[in-house]
Amino acid sequence: MKPIYFDLSVENLAQARHFFEEALGWKFERFAMPYEYYSITAGPPDEAGIDGGIGQIVDADKVTDRPMVTLVIPVSNLDSVVEKIGSCGGEVIEPRSPIPGIGWMATCAEPGGLKFGLLETDPNAMLHSMETGGQR
């Protein structure tokens, strides 16, 4: 499974956005989340590579307390892969949660602590499901 997305958690969102816009030419667009989050277009569509997103550390408090990058890997069945992660000695850091119009995401870690994201595509994923614990 190849990564399809990167997620940046930063201390100062405005400063980081300005830096990446100026240094790398990245484009940012506000994404509909209950906190400040932007999708990143990291280059033209015909250029190799992946796009990502950026938010503040304080909005990702279950994941880390310092700046970090999370690679996101697509899966067809998030629940079964999360179960397999646990049986292989990994850990679920942030349980299944919706990304509106995109799908369901969980953040996991391998036994040594390296974190990564898993994403099951589901355009019907909605924020209101957060009230029911991320259930469909």
XYZ file of N, CA, C and O in Angstrom:
544
model
N 0.841 -1.182 0.000
C 0.000 0.000 0.000
C 0.886 1.244 0.000
O 1.690 1.418 0.899
N 0.706 2.101 -0.999
C 1.502 3.322 -1.116
C 0.835 4.489 -0.414
O -0.385 4.631 -0.462
N 1.617 5.373 0.238
C 1.033 6.582 0.830
C 0.362 7.431 -0.253
O 0.823 7.498 -1.387
N -0.747 8.093 0.144
C -1.486 8.929 -0.793
C -1.608 10.368 -0.326
O -2.124 11.228 -1.043
N -1.142 10.678 0.886
C -1.396 11.986 1.487
C -0.387 12.204 2.597
O 0.078 11.242 3.213
N -0.050 13.459 2.863
C 0.748 13.764 4.044
C -0.001 14.788 4.877
O -0.756 15.606 4.368
N 0.184 14.722 6.182
C -0.482 15.629 7.110
C 0.580 16.269 7.994
O 1.372 15.564 8.623
N 0.615 17.595 8.010
C 1.582 18.322 8.818
C 0.887 18.875 10.057
O -0.160 19.513 9.950
N 1.452 18.633 11.222
C 0.981 19.230 12.475
C 2.064 20.203 12.916
O 3.206 19.799 13.152
N 1.710 21.483 12.998
C 2.704 22.527 13.251
C 2.337 23.371 14.468
O 1.179 23.412 14.882
N 3.322 24.033 15.014
C 3.134 24.904 16.175
C 2.418 26.194 15.785
O 1.473 26.612 16.442
N 2.895 26.845 14.722
C 2.352 28.128 14.299
C 1.845 27.988 12.863
O 2.622 28.015 11.912
N 0.543 27.845 12.721
C -0.067 27.554 11.421
C 0.168 28.676 10.406
O 0.559 28.416 9.269
N -0.053 29.909 10.793
C 0.126 31.034 9.857
C 1.578 31.116 9.386
O 1.847 31.307 8.192
N 2.515 30.964 10.297
C 3.933 31.033 9.954
C 4.329 29.883 9.022
O 5.033 30.086 8.031
N 3.847 28.681 9.309
C 4.183 27.520 8.479
C 3.584 27.661 7.087
O 4.255 27.365 6.086
N 2.332 28.114 7.005
C 1.709 28.320 5.688
C 2.512 29.314 4.874
O 2.805 29.080 3.696
N 2.869 30.425 5.484
C 3.651 31.449 4.780
C 4.989 30.868 4.307
O 5.403 31.076 3.161
N 5.659 30.128 5.178
C 6.942 29.531 4.831
C 6.808 28.620 3.609
O 7.567 28.736 2.647
N 5.865 27.678 3.640
C 5.726 26.721 2.543
C 5.235 27.388 1.253
O 5.615 26.964 0.157
N 4.412 28.425 1.369
C 3.990 29.177 0.180
C 5.198 29.834 -0.481
O 5.387 29.731 -1.700
N 6.013 30.491 0.330
C 7.175 31.220 -0.188
C 8.309 30.288 -0.619
O 8.897 30.462 -1.681
N 8.617 29.299 0.210
C 9.769 28.438 -0.056
C 9.512 27.394 -1.135
O 10.402 27.102 -1.946
N 8.300 26.829 -1.164
C 8.026 25.711 -2.066
C 6.902 25.972 -3.065
O 6.631 25.131 -3.921
N 6.231 27.100 -2.933
C 5.153 27.426 -3.861
C 3.870 26.646 -3.623
O 3.014 26.575 -4.507
N 3.709 26.067 -2.437
C 2.505 25.310 -2.132
C 1.292 26.240 -2.065
O 1.400 27.388 -1.645
N 0.128 25.708 -2.425
C -1.135 26.439 -2.369
C -2.001 25.831 -1.270
O -2.036 24.610 -1.096
N -2.707 26.686 -0.534
C -3.518 26.249 0.605
C -4.975 26.634 0.406
O -5.267 27.725 -0.068
N -5.873 25.728 0.799
C -7.302 25.997 0.734
C -7.954 25.507 2.019
O -7.738 24.355 2.432
N -8.724 26.373 2.667
C -9.390 26.021 3.926
C -10.286 24.806 3.699
O -11.001 24.716 2.713
N -10.222 23.852 4.635
C -11.005 22.625 4.555
C -12.050 22.640 5.664
O -11.761 23.087 6.781
N -13.233 22.156 5.398
C -14.347 22.195 6.354
C -14.148 21.207 7.503
O -14.547 20.051 7.424
N -13.503 21.676 8.541
C -13.319 20.891 9.763
C -13.726 21.784 10.934
O -13.787 23.004 10.789
N -13.962 21.224 12.114
C -14.356 22.053 13.259
C -13.183 22.851 13.858
O -13.342 23.516 14.862
N -12.040 22.785 13.240
C -10.864 23.554 13.639
C -10.190 24.048 12.356
O -10.564 23.662 11.255
N -9.184 24.897 12.486
C -8.526 25.464 11.316
C -7.605 24.424 10.668
O -6.638 23.964 11.270
N -7.934 24.058 9.435
C -7.182 23.054 8.690
C -7.223 23.421 7.215
O -8.240 23.911 6.721
N -6.106 23.208 6.520
C -6.002 23.550 5.106
C -5.524 22.358 4.302
O -4.630 21.630 4.739
N -6.104 22.171 3.120
C -5.552 21.192 2.188
C -4.396 21.872 1.456
O -4.389 23.090 1.286
N -3.418 21.085 1.071
C -2.219 21.600 0.404
C -2.136 21.012 -0.994
O -2.192 19.789 -1.159
N -1.993 21.881 -1.988
C -1.638 21.444 -3.334
C -0.147 21.697 -3.447
O 0.309 22.840 -3.472
N 0.618 20.612 -3.463
C 2.075 20.712 -3.387
C 2.741 20.859 -4.752
O 3.957 20.962 -4.833
N 1.955 20.881 -5.802
C 2.507 21.036 -7.142
C 1.421 20.825 -8.171
O 0.290 20.480 -7.832
N 1.750 21.012 -9.450
C 0.756 20.828 -10.500
C 0.318 19.361 -10.602
O 1.068 18.457 -10.237
N -0.913 19.132 -11.102
C -1.446 17.769 -11.183
C -0.577 16.801 -11.983
O -0.562 15.604 -11.690
N 0.155 17.290 -12.965
C 0.973 16.400 -13.789
C 2.363 16.141 -13.199
O 3.158 15.404 -13.767
N 2.646 16.711 -12.041
C 3.932 16.509 -11.371
C 3.831 15.302 -10.430
O 2.828 15.137 -9.735
N 4.853 14.464 -10.398
C 4.857 13.299 -9.508
C 4.818 13.744 -8.050
O 5.328 14.804 -7.698
N 4.205 12.948 -7.202
C 4.173 13.243 -5.776
C 2.752 13.270 -5.239
O 1.791 13.010 -5.958
N 2.629 13.577 -3.958
C 1.329 13.587 -3.293
C 1.058 14.956 -2.696
O 1.981 15.730 -2.432
N -0.208 15.257 -2.483
C -0.627 16.480 -1.816
C -0.899 16.172 -0.359
O -0.831 15.013 0.071
N -1.228 17.198 0.418
C -1.424 16.969 1.837
C -2.320 17.970 2.502
O -3.163 18.602 1.859
N -2.116 18.129 3.798
C -2.890 19.060 4.599
C -2.062 19.548 5.767
O -1.013 18.987 6.083
N -2.539 20.632 6.406
C -1.797 21.223 7.513
C -2.761 21.761 8.566
O -3.807 22.323 8.243
N -2.410 21.531 9.818
C -3.169 22.040 10.952
C -2.235 22.274 12.122
O -1.039 21.989 12.044
N -2.805 22.790 13.211
C -1.994 23.075 14.393
C -1.900 21.865 15.320
O -2.824 21.055 15.389
N -0.813 21.786 16.047
C -0.595 20.710 17.009
C -1.733 20.648 18.019
O -2.202 19.570 18.349
N -2.203 21.799 18.486
C -3.246 21.806 19.514
C -4.525 21.124 19.038
O -5.309 20.655 19.854
N -4.738 21.037 17.722
C -5.921 20.363 17.187
C -5.672 18.888 16.923
O -6.579 18.169 16.511
N -4.472 18.420 17.159
C -4.111 17.011 16.972
C -3.526 16.470 18.267
O -2.584 15.711 18.268
N -4.114 16.870 19.391
C -3.517 16.568 20.699
C -3.413 15.088 21.015
O -2.612 14.698 21.846
N -4.184 14.235 20.356
C -4.069 12.804 20.609
C -2.873 12.206 19.888
O -2.475 11.092 20.153
N -2.324 12.950 18.945
C -1.275 12.411 18.095
C 0.116 12.763 18.609
O 0.989 11.936 18.668
N 0.347 14.001 19.001
C 1.699 14.421 19.377
C 1.667 15.737 20.124
O 0.654 16.414 20.154
N 2.774 16.106 20.683
C 2.880 17.421 21.311
C 3.995 18.238 20.664
O 4.444 19.225 21.210
N 4.436 17.824 19.492
C 5.478 18.542 18.766
C 5.211 18.436 17.264
O 4.449 17.574 16.827
N 5.827 19.287 16.462
C 5.601 19.220 15.020
C 5.940 17.840 14.467
O 6.862 17.180 14.926
N 5.134 17.426 13.471
C 5.375 16.121 12.874
C 4.709 16.028 11.509
O 3.866 16.839 11.160
N 5.112 15.017 10.748
C 4.510 14.681 9.464
C 3.907 13.290 9.593
O 4.549 12.382 10.122
N 2.688 13.123 9.119
C 2.053 11.812 9.104
C 1.775 11.433 7.657
O 1.111 12.188 6.948
N 2.289 10.299 7.221
C 1.940 9.776 5.907
C 0.641 8.996 6.042
O 0.429 8.298 7.033
N -0.229 9.116 5.048
C -1.530 8.454 5.084
C -1.568 7.373 4.001
O -1.227 7.624 2.849
N -1.997 6.174 4.405
C -2.025 5.006 3.522
C -3.479 4.597 3.302
O -4.243 4.457 4.269
N -3.883 4.401 2.029
C -5.273 4.010 1.767
C -5.517 2.539 2.100
O -4.654 1.695 1.882
N -6.693 2.246 2.658
C -7.090 0.868 2.947
C -8.544 0.679 2.517
O -9.319 1.631 2.492
N -8.914 -0.542 2.189
C -10.291 -0.788 1.758
C -11.216 -1.053 2.941
O -12.423 -0.841 2.845
N -10.665 -1.525 4.079
C -11.474 -1.796 5.257
C -10.682 -1.362 6.493
O -9.842 -2.109 6.995
N -10.962 -0.159 6.968
C -10.197 0.422 8.079
C -10.265 -0.451 9.328
O -9.243 -0.703 9.965
N -11.443 -0.927 9.668
C -11.576 -1.721 10.897
C -10.706 -2.972 10.880
O -10.052 -3.296 11.875
N -10.667 -3.680 9.754
C -9.870 -4.910 9.709
C -8.377 -4.612 9.744
O -7.611 -5.341 10.371
N -7.951 -3.525 9.103
C -6.519 -3.179 9.126
C -6.119 -2.724 10.523
O -5.053 -3.102 11.025
N -6.974 -1.945 11.194
C -6.679 -1.510 12.562
C -6.561 -2.727 13.486
O -5.671 -2.795 14.333
N -7.441 -3.698 13.309
C -7.366 -4.926 14.107
C -6.039 -5.652 13.854
O -5.381 -6.126 14.781
N -5.633 -5.715 12.587
C -4.370 -6.374 12.239
C -3.177 -5.619 12.827
O -2.211 -6.228 13.279
N -3.252 -4.287 12.835
C -2.179 -3.462 13.431
C -1.970 -3.899 14.882
O -0.852 -4.130 15.324
N -3.075 -4.007 15.620
C -2.990 -4.422 17.021
C -2.430 -5.822 17.194
O -1.588 -6.061 18.065
N -2.857 -6.750 16.345
C -2.381 -8.134 16.482
C -0.918 -8.290 16.085
O -0.276 -9.268 16.449
N -0.395 -7.310 15.358
C 1.024 -7.341 14.957
C 1.904 -6.534 15.909
O 3.085 -6.320 15.637
N 1.341 -6.062 17.026
C 2.132 -5.343 18.022
C 2.080 -3.839 17.902
O 2.732 -3.133 18.653
N 1.295 -3.317 16.953
C 1.154 -1.868 16.799
C 0.123 -1.311 17.758
O -0.445 -2.034 18.587
N -0.131 -0.018 17.646
C -1.036 0.661 18.560
C -1.904 1.655 17.794
O -1.440 2.296 16.857
N -3.155 1.778 18.201
C -4.033 2.804 17.652
C -3.850 4.051 18.509
O -4.107 4.034 19.709
N -3.381 5.126 17.901
C -3.125 6.376 18.616
C -4.369 7.252 18.610
O -4.735 7.842 19.615
N -5.004 7.355 17.468
C -6.235 8.126 17.315
C -7.230 7.224 16.595
O -6.996 6.823 15.453
N -8.346 6.860 17.246
C -9.268 5.901 16.653
C -9.989 6.447 15.425
O -9.918 7.641 15.123
N -10.674 5.576 14.764
C -11.477 5.884 13.584
C -12.259 7.179 13.797
O -12.992 7.329 14.771
N -12.094 8.126 12.865
C -12.853 9.380 12.917
C -13.137 9.836 11.492
O -12.387 9.518 10.563
N -14.240 10.589 11.306
C -14.621 10.986 9.955
C -13.861 12.204 9.453
O -13.499 13.094 10.228
N -13.622 12.223 8.166
C -13.160 13.414 7.455
C -14.278 13.686 6.451
O -14.451 12.913 5.502
N -15.086 14.726 6.689
C -16.296 14.943 5.898
C -16.055 14.913 4.388
O -15.174 15.586 3.873
N -16.843 14.083 3.719
C -16.771 13.982 2.268
C -15.573 13.207 1.739
O -15.447 12.991 0.544
N -14.679 12.775 2.627
C -13.462 12.056 2.221
C -13.523 10.596 2.672
O -13.380 9.689 1.876
N -13.684 10.382 3.975
C -13.695 9.014 4.476
C -13.414 8.935 5.967
O -13.616 9.896 6.704
N -12.915 7.786 6.384
C -12.634 7.479 7.794
C -11.137 7.320 7.984
O -10.483 6.625 7.228
N -10.606 7.945 9.019
C -9.162 7.904 9.247
C -8.861 7.454 10.668
O -9.615 7.746 11.598
N -7.759 6.745 10.828
C -7.220 6.384 12.137
C -5.712 6.616 12.084
O -5.092 6.464 11.034
N -5.151 7.016 13.212
C -3.704 7.162 13.315
C -3.184 6.018 14.166
O -3.706 5.754 15.250
N -2.173 5.340 13.656
C -1.610 4.173 14.334
C -0.105 4.354 14.505
O 0.473 5.314 14.000
N 0.518 3.432 15.210
C 1.975 3.434 15.373
C 2.478 2.004 15.292
O 1.817 1.075 15.760
N 3.641 1.851 14.685
C 4.289 0.538 14.688
C 4.908 0.330 16.058
O 4.942 1.264 16.859
N 5.359 -0.891 16.390
C 5.847 -1.168 17.746
C 6.934 -0.216 18.251
O 7.041 0.015 19.453
N 7.722 0.378 17.371
C 8.760 1.308 17.796
C 8.273 2.727 17.999
O 9.025 3.600 18.427
N 6.998 2.996 17.674
C 6.425 4.316 17.929
C 6.237 5.202 16.703
O 5.648 6.279 16.806
N 6.718 4.797 15.520
C 6.542 5.605 14.318
C 5.061 5.646 13.959
O 4.423 4.613 13.800
N 4.505 6.866 13.832
C 3.083 7.038 13.570
C 2.795 7.125 12.074
O 3.600 7.624 11.307
N 1.606 6.647 11.678
C 1.148 6.733 10.298
C -0.370 6.732 10.300
O -1.015 6.302 11.263
N -0.952 7.239 9.224
C -2.396 7.299 9.111
C -2.925 6.251 8.153
O -2.229 5.836 7.225
N -4.166 5.824 8.393
C -4.868 4.907 7.511
C -6.171 5.586 7.100
O -6.842 6.196 7.938
N -6.541 5.481 5.825
C -7.745 6.137 5.327
C -8.587 5.177 4.496
O -8.106 4.598 3.529
N -9.848 5.021 4.902
C -10.837 4.285 4.124
C -11.735 5.316 3.446
O -12.401 6.110 4.123
N -11.759 5.321 2.135
C -12.560 6.282 1.391
C -14.047 6.026 1.602
O -14.510 4.893 1.500
N -14.781 7.087 1.934
C -16.241 7.038 2.075
C -16.757 8.470 1.968
O -16.713 9.224 2.927
N -17.234 8.871 0.777
C -17.702 10.242 0.595
C -18.877 10.608 1.503
O -19.187 11.772 1.668
N -19.511 9.612 2.135
C -20.633 9.883 3.026
C -20.217 10.083 4.480
O -21.076 10.279 5.340
N -18.928 10.017 4.771
C -18.459 10.239 6.145
C -18.823 11.658 6.557
O -18.592 12.611 5.826
N -19.396 11.799 7.739
C -19.852 13.108 8.216
C -19.349 13.381 9.625
O -19.128 12.474 10.403
N -19.243 14.667 9.956
C -18.799 15.074 11.276
C -19.759 14.644 12.376
O -19.324 14.329 13.470
N -21.074 14.631 12.124
C -22.021 14.284 13.184
C -21.753 12.901 13.753
O -22.106 12.616 14.885
N -21.094 12.055 12.983
C -20.787 10.715 13.481
C -19.747 10.751 14.595
O -19.579 9.781 15.313
N -19.051 11.891 14.760
C -18.076 12.003 15.852
C -18.806 11.887 17.193
O -18.251 11.402 18.166
N -20.062 12.291 17.236
C -20.838 12.211 18.462
C -21.148 10.770 18.825
O -21.425 10.463 19.979
N -21.122 9.885 17.860
C -21.398 8.468 18.131
C -20.114 7.648 18.141
O -20.138 6.462 17.871
N -18.994 8.300 18.377
C -17.730 7.587 18.505
C -17.130 7.162 17.180
O -16.393 6.202 17.123
N -17.476 7.877 16.093
C -16.872 7.566 14.810
C -17.523 6.386 14.112
O -17.003 5.856 13.169
N -18.686 5.964 14.590
C -19.370 4.841 13.954
C -20.050 5.296 12.664
O -20.417 6.439 12.516
N -20.214 4.379 11.767
C -20.873 4.684 10.486
C -22.343 4.926 10.667
O -23.010 4.428 11.449
